[in-house]
mmCIF file of C-alpha atoms and ligand atoms in Angstrom:
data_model
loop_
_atom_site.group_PDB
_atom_site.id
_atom_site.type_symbol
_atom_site.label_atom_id
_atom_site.label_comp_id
_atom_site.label_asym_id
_atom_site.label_seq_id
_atom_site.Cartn_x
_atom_site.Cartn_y
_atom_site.Cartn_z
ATOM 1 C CA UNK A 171 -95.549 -157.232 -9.125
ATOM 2 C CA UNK A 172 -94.381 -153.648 -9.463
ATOM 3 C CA UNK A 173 -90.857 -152.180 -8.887
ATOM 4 C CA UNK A 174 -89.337 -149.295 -8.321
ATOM 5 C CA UNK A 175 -86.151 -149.107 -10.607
ATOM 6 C CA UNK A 176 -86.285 -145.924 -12.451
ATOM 7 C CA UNK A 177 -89.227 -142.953 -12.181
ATOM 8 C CA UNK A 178 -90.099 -144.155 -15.648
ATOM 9 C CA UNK A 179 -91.902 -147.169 -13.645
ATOM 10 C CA UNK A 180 -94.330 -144.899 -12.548
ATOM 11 C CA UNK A 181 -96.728 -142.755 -14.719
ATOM 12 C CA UNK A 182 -97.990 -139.159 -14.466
ATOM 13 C CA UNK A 183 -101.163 -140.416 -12.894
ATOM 14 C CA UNK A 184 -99.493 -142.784 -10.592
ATOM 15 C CA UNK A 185 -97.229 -140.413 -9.470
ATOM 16 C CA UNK A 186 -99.779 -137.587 -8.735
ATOM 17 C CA UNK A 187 -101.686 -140.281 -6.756
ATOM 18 C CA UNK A 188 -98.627 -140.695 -5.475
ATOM 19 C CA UNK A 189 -98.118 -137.266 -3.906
ATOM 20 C CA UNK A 190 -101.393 -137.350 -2.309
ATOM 21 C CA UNK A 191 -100.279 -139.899 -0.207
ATOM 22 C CA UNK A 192 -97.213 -137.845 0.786
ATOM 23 C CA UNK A 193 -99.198 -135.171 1.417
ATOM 24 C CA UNK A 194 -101.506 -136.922 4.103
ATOM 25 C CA UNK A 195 -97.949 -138.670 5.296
ATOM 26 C CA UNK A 196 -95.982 -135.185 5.612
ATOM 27 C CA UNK A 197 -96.851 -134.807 9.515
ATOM 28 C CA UNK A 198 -94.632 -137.731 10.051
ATOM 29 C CA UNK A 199 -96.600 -139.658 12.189
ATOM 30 C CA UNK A 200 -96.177 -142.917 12.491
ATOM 31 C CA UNK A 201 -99.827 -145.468 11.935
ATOM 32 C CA UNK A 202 -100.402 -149.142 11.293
ATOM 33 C CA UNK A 203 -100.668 -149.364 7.196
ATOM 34 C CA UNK A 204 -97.647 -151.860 7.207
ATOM 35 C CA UNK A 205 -97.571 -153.236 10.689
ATOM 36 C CA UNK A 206 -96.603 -157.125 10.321
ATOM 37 C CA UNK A 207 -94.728 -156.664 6.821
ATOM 38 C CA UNK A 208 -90.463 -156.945 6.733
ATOM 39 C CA UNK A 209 -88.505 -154.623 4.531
ATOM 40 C CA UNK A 210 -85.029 -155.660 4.185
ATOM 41 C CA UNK A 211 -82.428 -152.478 3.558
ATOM 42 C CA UNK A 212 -78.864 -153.579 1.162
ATOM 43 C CA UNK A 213 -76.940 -150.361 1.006
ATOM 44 C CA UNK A 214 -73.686 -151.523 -0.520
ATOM 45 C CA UNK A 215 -72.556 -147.947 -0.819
ATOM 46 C CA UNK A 216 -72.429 -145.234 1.628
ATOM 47 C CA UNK A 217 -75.631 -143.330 2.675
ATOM 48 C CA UNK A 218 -76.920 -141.235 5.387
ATOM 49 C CA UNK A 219 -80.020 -139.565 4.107
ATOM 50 C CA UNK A 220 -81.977 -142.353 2.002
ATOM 51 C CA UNK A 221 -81.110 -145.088 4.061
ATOM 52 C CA UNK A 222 -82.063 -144.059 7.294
ATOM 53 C CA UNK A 223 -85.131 -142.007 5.309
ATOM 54 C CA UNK A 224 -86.589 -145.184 3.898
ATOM 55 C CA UNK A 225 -85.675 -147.151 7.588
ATOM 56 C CA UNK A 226 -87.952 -144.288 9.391
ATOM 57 C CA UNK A 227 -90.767 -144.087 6.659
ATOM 58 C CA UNK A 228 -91.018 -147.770 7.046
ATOM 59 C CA UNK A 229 -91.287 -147.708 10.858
ATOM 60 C CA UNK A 230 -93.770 -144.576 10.596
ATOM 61 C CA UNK A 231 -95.558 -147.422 8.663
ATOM 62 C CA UNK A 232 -95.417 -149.489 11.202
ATOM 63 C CA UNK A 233 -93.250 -152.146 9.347
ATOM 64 C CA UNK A 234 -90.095 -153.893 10.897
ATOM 65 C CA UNK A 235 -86.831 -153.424 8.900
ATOM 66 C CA UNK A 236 -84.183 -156.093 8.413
ATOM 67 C CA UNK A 237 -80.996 -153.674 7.897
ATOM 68 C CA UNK A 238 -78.128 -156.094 6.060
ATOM 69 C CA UNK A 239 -74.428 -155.305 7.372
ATOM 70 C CA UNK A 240 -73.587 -155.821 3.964
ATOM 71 C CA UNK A 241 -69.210 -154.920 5.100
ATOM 72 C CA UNK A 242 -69.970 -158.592 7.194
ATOM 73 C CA UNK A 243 -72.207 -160.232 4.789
ATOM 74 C CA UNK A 244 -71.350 -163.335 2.852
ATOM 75 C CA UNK A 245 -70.993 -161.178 -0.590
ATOM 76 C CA UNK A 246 -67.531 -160.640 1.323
ATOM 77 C CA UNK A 247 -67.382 -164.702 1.075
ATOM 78 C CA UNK A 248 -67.557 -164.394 -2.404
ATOM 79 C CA UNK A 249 -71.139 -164.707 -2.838
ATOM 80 C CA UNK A 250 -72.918 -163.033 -6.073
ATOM 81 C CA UNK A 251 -75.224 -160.014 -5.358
ATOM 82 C CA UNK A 252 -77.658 -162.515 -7.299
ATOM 83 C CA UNK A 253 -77.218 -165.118 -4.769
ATOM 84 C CA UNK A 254 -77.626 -162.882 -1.722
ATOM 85 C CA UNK A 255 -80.728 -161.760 -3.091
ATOM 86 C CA UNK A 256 -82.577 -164.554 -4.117
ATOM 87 C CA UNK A 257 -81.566 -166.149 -0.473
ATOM 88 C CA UNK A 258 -82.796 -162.858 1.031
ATOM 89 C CA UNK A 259 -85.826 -163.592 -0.763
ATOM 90 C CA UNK A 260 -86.554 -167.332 -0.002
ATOM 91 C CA UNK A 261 -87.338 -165.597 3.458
ATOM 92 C CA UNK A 262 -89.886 -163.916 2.161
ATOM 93 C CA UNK A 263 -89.615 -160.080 2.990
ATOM 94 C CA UNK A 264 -92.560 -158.136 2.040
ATOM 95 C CA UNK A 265 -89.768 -155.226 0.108
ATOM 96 C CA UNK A 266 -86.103 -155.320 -0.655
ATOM 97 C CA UNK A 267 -84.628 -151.840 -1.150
ATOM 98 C CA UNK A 268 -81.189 -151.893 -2.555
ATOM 99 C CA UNK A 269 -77.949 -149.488 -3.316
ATOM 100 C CA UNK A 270 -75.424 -150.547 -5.465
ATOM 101 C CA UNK A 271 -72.406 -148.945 -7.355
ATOM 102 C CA UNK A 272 -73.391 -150.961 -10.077
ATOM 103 C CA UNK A 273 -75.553 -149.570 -13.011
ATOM 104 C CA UNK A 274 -78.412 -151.716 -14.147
ATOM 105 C CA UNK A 275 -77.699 -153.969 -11.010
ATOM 106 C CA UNK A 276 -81.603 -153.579 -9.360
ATOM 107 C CA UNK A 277 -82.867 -154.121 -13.075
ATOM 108 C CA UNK A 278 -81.345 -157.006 -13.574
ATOM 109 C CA UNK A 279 -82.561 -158.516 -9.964
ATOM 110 C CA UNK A 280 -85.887 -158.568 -10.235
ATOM 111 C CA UNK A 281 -86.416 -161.586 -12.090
ATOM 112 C CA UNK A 282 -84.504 -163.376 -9.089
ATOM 113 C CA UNK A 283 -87.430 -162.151 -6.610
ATOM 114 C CA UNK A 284 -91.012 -162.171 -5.482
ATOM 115 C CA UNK A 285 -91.029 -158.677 -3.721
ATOM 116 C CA UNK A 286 -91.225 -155.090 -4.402
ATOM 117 C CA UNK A 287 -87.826 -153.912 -5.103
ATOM 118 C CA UNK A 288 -86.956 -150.306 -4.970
ATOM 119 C CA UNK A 289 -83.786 -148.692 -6.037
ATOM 120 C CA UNK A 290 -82.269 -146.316 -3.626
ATOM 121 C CA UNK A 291 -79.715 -145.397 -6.198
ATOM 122 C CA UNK A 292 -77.463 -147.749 -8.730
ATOM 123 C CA UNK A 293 -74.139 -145.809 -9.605
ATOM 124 C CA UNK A 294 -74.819 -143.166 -11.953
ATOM 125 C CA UNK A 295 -77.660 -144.776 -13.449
ATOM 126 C CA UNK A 296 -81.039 -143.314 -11.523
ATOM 127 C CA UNK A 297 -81.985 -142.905 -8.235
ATOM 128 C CA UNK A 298 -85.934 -142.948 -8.432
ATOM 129 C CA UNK A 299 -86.790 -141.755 -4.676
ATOM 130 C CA UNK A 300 -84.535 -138.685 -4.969
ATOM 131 C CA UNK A 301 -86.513 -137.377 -8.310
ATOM 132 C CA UNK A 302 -90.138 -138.044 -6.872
ATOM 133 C CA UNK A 303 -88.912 -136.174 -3.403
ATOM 134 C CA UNK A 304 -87.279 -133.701 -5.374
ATOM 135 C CA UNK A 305 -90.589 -133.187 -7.925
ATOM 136 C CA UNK A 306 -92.822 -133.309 -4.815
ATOM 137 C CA UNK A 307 -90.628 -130.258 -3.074
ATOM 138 C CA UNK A 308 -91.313 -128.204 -6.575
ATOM 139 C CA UNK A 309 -94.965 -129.069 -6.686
ATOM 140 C CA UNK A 310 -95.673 -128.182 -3.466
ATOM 141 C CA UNK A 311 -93.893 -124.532 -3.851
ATOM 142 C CA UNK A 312 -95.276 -123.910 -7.016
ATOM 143 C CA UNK A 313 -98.737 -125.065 -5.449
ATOM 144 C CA UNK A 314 -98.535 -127.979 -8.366
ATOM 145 C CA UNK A 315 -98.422 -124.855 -11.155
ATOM 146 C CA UNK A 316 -95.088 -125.880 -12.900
ATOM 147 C CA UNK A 317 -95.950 -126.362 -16.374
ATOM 148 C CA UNK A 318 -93.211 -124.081 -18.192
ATOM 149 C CA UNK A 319 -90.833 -123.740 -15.477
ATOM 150 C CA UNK A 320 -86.546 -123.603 -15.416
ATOM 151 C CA UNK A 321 -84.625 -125.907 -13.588
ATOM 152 C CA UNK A 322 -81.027 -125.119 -13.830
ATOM 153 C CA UNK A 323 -79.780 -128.352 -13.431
ATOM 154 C CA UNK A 324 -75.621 -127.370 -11.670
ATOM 155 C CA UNK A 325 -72.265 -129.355 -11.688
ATOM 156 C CA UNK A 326 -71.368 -132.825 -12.520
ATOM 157 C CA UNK A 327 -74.378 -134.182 -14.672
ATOM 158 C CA UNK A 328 -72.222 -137.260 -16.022
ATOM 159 C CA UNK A 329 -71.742 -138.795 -12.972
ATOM 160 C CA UNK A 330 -75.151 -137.932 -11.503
ATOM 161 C CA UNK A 331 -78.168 -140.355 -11.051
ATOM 162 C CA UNK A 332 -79.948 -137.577 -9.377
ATOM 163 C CA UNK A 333 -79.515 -135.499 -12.199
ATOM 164 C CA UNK A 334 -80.341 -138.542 -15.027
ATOM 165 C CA UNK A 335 -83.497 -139.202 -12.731
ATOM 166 C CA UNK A 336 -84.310 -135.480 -12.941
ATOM 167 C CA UNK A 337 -84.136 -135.578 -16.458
ATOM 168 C CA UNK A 338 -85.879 -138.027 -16.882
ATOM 169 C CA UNK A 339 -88.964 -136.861 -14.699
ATOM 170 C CA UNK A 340 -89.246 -133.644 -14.263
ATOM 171 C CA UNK A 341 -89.837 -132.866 -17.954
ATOM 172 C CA UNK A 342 -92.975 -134.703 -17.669
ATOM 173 C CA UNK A 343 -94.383 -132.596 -15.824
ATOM 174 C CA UNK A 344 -93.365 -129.610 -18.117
ATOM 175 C CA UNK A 345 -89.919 -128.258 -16.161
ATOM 176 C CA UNK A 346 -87.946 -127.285 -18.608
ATOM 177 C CA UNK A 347 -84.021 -128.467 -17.701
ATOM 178 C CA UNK A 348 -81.196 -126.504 -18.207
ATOM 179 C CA UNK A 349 -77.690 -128.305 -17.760
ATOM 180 C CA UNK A 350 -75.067 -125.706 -16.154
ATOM 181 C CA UNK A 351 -71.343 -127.496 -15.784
ATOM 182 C CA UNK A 352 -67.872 -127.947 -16.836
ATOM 183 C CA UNK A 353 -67.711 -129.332 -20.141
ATOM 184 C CA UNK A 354 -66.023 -132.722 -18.354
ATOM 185 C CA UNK A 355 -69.465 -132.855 -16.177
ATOM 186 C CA UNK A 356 -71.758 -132.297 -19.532
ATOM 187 C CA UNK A 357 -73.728 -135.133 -21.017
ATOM 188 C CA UNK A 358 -75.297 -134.801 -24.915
ATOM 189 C CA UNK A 359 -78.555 -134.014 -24.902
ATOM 190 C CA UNK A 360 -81.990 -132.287 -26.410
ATOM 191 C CA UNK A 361 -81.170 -129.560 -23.597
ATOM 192 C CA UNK A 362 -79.799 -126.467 -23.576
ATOM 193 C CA UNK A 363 -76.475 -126.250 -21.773
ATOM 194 C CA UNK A 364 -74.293 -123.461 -20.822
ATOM 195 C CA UNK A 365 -71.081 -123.528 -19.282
ATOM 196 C CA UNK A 366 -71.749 -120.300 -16.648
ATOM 197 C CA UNK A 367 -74.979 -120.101 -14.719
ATOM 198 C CA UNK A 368 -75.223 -116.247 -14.888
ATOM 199 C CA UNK A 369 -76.089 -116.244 -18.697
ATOM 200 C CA UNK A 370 -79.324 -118.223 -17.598
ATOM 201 C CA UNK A 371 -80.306 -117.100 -14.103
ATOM 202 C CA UNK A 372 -82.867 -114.619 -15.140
ATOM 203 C CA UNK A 373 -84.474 -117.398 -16.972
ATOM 204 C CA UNK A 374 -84.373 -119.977 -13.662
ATOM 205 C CA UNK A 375 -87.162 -121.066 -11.705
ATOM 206 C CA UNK A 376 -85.173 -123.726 -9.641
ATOM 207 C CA UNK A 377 -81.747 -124.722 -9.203
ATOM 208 C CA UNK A 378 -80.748 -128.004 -8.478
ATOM 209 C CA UNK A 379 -77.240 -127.911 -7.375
ATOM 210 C CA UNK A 380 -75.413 -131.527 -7.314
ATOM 211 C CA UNK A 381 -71.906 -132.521 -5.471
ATOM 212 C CA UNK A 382 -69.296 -133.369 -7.568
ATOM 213 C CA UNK A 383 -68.881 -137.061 -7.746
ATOM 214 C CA UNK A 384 -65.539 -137.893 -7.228
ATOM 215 C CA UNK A 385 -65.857 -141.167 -5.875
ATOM 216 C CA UNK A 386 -67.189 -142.125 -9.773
ATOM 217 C CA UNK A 387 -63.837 -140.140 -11.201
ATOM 218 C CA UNK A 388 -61.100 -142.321 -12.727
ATOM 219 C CA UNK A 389 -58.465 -140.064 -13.392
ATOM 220 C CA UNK A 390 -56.726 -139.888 -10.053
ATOM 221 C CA UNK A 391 -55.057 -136.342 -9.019
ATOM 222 C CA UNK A 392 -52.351 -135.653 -6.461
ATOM 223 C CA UNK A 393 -54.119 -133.607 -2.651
ATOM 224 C CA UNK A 394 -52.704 -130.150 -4.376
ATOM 225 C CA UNK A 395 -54.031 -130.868 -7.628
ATOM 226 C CA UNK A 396 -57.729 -131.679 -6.199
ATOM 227 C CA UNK A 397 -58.022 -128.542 -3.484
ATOM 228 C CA UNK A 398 -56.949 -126.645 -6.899
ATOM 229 C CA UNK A 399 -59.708 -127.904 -9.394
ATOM 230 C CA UNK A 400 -62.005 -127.790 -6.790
ATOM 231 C CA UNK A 401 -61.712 -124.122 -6.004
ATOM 232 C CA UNK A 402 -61.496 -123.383 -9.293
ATOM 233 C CA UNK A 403 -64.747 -125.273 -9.689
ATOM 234 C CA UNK A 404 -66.684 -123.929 -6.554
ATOM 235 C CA UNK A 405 -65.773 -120.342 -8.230
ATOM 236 C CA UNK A 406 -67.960 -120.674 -11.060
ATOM 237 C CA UNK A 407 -70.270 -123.430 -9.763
ATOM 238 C CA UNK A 408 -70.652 -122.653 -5.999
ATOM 239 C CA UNK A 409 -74.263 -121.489 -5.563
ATOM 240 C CA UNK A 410 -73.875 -117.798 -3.872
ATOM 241 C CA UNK A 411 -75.986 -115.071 -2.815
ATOM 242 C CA UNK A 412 -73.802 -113.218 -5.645
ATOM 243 C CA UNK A 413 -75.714 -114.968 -8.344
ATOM 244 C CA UNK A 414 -79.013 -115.487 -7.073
ATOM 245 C CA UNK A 415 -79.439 -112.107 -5.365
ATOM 246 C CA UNK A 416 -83.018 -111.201 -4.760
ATOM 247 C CA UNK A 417 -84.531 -113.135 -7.099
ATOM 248 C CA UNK A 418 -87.862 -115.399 -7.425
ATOM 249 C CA UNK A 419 -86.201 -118.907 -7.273
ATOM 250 C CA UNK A 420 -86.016 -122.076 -5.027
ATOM 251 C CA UNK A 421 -82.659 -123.844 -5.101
ATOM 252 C CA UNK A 422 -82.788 -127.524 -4.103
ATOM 253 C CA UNK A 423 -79.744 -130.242 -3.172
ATOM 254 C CA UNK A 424 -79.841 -134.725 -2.551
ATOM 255 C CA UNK A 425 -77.481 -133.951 -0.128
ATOM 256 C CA UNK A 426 -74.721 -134.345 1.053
ATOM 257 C CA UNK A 427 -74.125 -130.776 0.413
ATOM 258 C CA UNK A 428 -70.094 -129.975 0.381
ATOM 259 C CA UNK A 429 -70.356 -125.894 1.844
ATOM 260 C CA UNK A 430 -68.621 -123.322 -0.311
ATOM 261 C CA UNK A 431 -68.207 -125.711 -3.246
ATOM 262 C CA UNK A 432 -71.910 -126.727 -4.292
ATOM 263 C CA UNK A 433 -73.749 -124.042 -2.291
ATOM 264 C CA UNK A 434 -72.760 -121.187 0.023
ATOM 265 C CA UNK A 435 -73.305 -121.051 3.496
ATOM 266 C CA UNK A 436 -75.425 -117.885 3.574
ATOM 267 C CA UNK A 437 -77.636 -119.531 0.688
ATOM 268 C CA UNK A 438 -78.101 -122.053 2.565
ATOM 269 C CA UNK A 439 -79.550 -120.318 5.449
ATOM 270 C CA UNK A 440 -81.955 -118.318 3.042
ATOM 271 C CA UNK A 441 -85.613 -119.412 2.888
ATOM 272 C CA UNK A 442 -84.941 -120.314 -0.892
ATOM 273 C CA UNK A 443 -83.169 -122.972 0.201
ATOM 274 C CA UNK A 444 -85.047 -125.779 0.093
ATOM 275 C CA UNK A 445 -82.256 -128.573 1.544
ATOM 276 C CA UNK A 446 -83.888 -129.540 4.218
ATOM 277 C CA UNK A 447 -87.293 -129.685 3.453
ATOM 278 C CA UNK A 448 -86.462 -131.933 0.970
ATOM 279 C CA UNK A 449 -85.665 -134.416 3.596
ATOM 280 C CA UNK A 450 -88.373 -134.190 5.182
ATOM 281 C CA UNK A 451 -90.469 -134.708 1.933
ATOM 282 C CA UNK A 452 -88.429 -137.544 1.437
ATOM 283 C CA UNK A 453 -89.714 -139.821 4.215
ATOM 284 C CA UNK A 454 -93.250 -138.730 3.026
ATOM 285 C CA UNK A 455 -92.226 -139.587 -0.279
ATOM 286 C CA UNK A 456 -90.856 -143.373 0.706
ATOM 287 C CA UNK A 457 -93.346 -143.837 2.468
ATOM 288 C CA UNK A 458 -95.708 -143.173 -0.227
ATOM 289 C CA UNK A 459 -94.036 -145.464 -2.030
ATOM 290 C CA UNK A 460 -93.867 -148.093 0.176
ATOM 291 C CA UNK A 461 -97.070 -147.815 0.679
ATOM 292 C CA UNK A 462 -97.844 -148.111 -3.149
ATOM 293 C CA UNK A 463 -95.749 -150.841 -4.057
ATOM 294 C CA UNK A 464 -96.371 -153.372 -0.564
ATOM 295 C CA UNK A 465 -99.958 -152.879 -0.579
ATOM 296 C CA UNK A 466 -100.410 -152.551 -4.198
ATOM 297 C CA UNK A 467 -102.267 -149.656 -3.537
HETATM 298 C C1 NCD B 82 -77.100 -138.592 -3.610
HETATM 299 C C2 NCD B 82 -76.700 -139.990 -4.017
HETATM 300 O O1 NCD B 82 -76.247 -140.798 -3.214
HETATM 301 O O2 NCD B 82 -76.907 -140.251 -5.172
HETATM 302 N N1 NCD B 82 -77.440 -138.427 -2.292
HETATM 303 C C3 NCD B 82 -78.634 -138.878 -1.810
HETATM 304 O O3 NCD B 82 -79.035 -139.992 -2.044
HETATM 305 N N2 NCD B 82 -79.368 -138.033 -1.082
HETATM 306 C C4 NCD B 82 -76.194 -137.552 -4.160
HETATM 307 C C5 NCD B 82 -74.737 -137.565 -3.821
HETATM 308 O O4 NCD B 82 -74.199 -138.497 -3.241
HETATM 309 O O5 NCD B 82 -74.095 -136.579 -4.199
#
């Protein structure tokens, strides 16, 4: 039985395979492959864009989905994640996808169940689907010809699973990462890292800009003290038309995007901006995975 936990489940080959499938999925219209299977959705922390993404790639599919009100489920009756699971299995769902604020938590459920489980993103740990759709988005602009390419990898890394799934993948496929934050937001690593963005731009093929994470802070600030840091953060970090001016780059966001802090309006209206493609890649990409991990195929 094969998961879906971190990107490193999948190899090079799989992945590429992988793409293909996304590919012949990207015109979004719906067909049979998974008519008759369940898929049960457990989003135990807030989501707009990967949990209704995987709901409609599994209904392109053809697949019914199961969506569990987890604020009325019995894990508010003091039930164990565990528990819930391993009931939610005994029904036998064909895939359980899962978000939890927990690190490790989808790991460490697997040997409770007897389906495909895919991580749509355990607290800062990884968030598998977001790397693939993000990779796929590069490919495709780079017409698969990445091999020595800059990511500039923007804001707070620490607290990012995007970024740790990022790191984790894209190298693979020869993107070079470079980490651009606050020295709070850094994380050690074999990567270069540089506090201000324009010492690197001329170097950067992609930028991936990230939201800061402040629901994964614990030092708590007073309203005043926030709006402060956070201007003084979107002034170096905000993603402007100022600092990418004309050049040759793509820059990329998971989304939610906070305007004026992570990314400027007006770059977000330029066709380097690659938002909202991604999201659209992203249903390609689940279902590809889907796809993949029900069928076995
Ligand atoms: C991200 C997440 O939840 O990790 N969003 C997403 O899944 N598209 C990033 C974020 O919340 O900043």
């Amino acid at each position: 039985m094969k998961h879906l936990i971190t990107t490193a489940d999948f190899s090079n080959e799989e992945i590429l395979k992988l793409f293909d499938d996304a590919k012949m999925f990207l015109d979004l219209k719906s067909n049979n492959l998974l008519q008759g299977k369940i898929i049960v959705t457990l989003f135990f922390e807030n989501s707009t864009r990967t949990r209704s993404s995987f709901e409609i790639a599994a209904k392109r599919l053809g697949a019914e989905v199961v969506n569990l009100e987890v604020q009325t489920s019995s894990t508010k009756k003091g039930e164990t994640v565990e528990d819930t699971i391993a009931n939610l299995d005994a029904m036998k769902p064909d895939a359980i996808i899962i978000r939890h604020s927990d690190c490790g938590l989808p790991a460490s459920l697997v040997k409770f169940i007897k389906c495909p489980i895919l991580n749509a993103g355990d607290g800062r740990n990884a968030h598998p689907t977001q790397a693939l759709l993000d990779l796929y988005t590069i490919m495709d602009h780079y017409n698969y010809d990445v091999d020595g390419k800059n990511v500039a990898i923007v804001g707070d890394i620490v607290n990012s699973r995007v970024a740790s799934s990022n790191l984790e993948l894209l190298p693979r496929f020869g993107i070079n990462p470079i980490l651009v934050s606050p020295k709070i937001f850094n994380v050690v690593s074999e990567y270069k890292s540089v506090k201000n963005i324009k010492k690197v731009i001329d170097d950067i093929d992609i930028i991936l800009s990230l939201r800061v994470q402040h629901e994964r802070h614990n030092f708590s600030r007073t309203q005043e003290e926030l709006e402060k840091s956070t201007k003084k953060y979107a002034k170096k970090y905000c993603i402007t038309k100022d600092i990418i001016q004309n050049r040759d780059l793509i820059v990329l966001h998971p989304g939610p995007v906070n305007r004026n802090i992570d990314i400027s309006d007006e770059v977000l209206l330029d066709s380097r901006s690659k938002v909202l493609e991604q999201v659209t890649n992203g249903v390609a990409i689940r279902m590809a995975c889907l796809k993949k991990l029900i069928l076995n195929q």
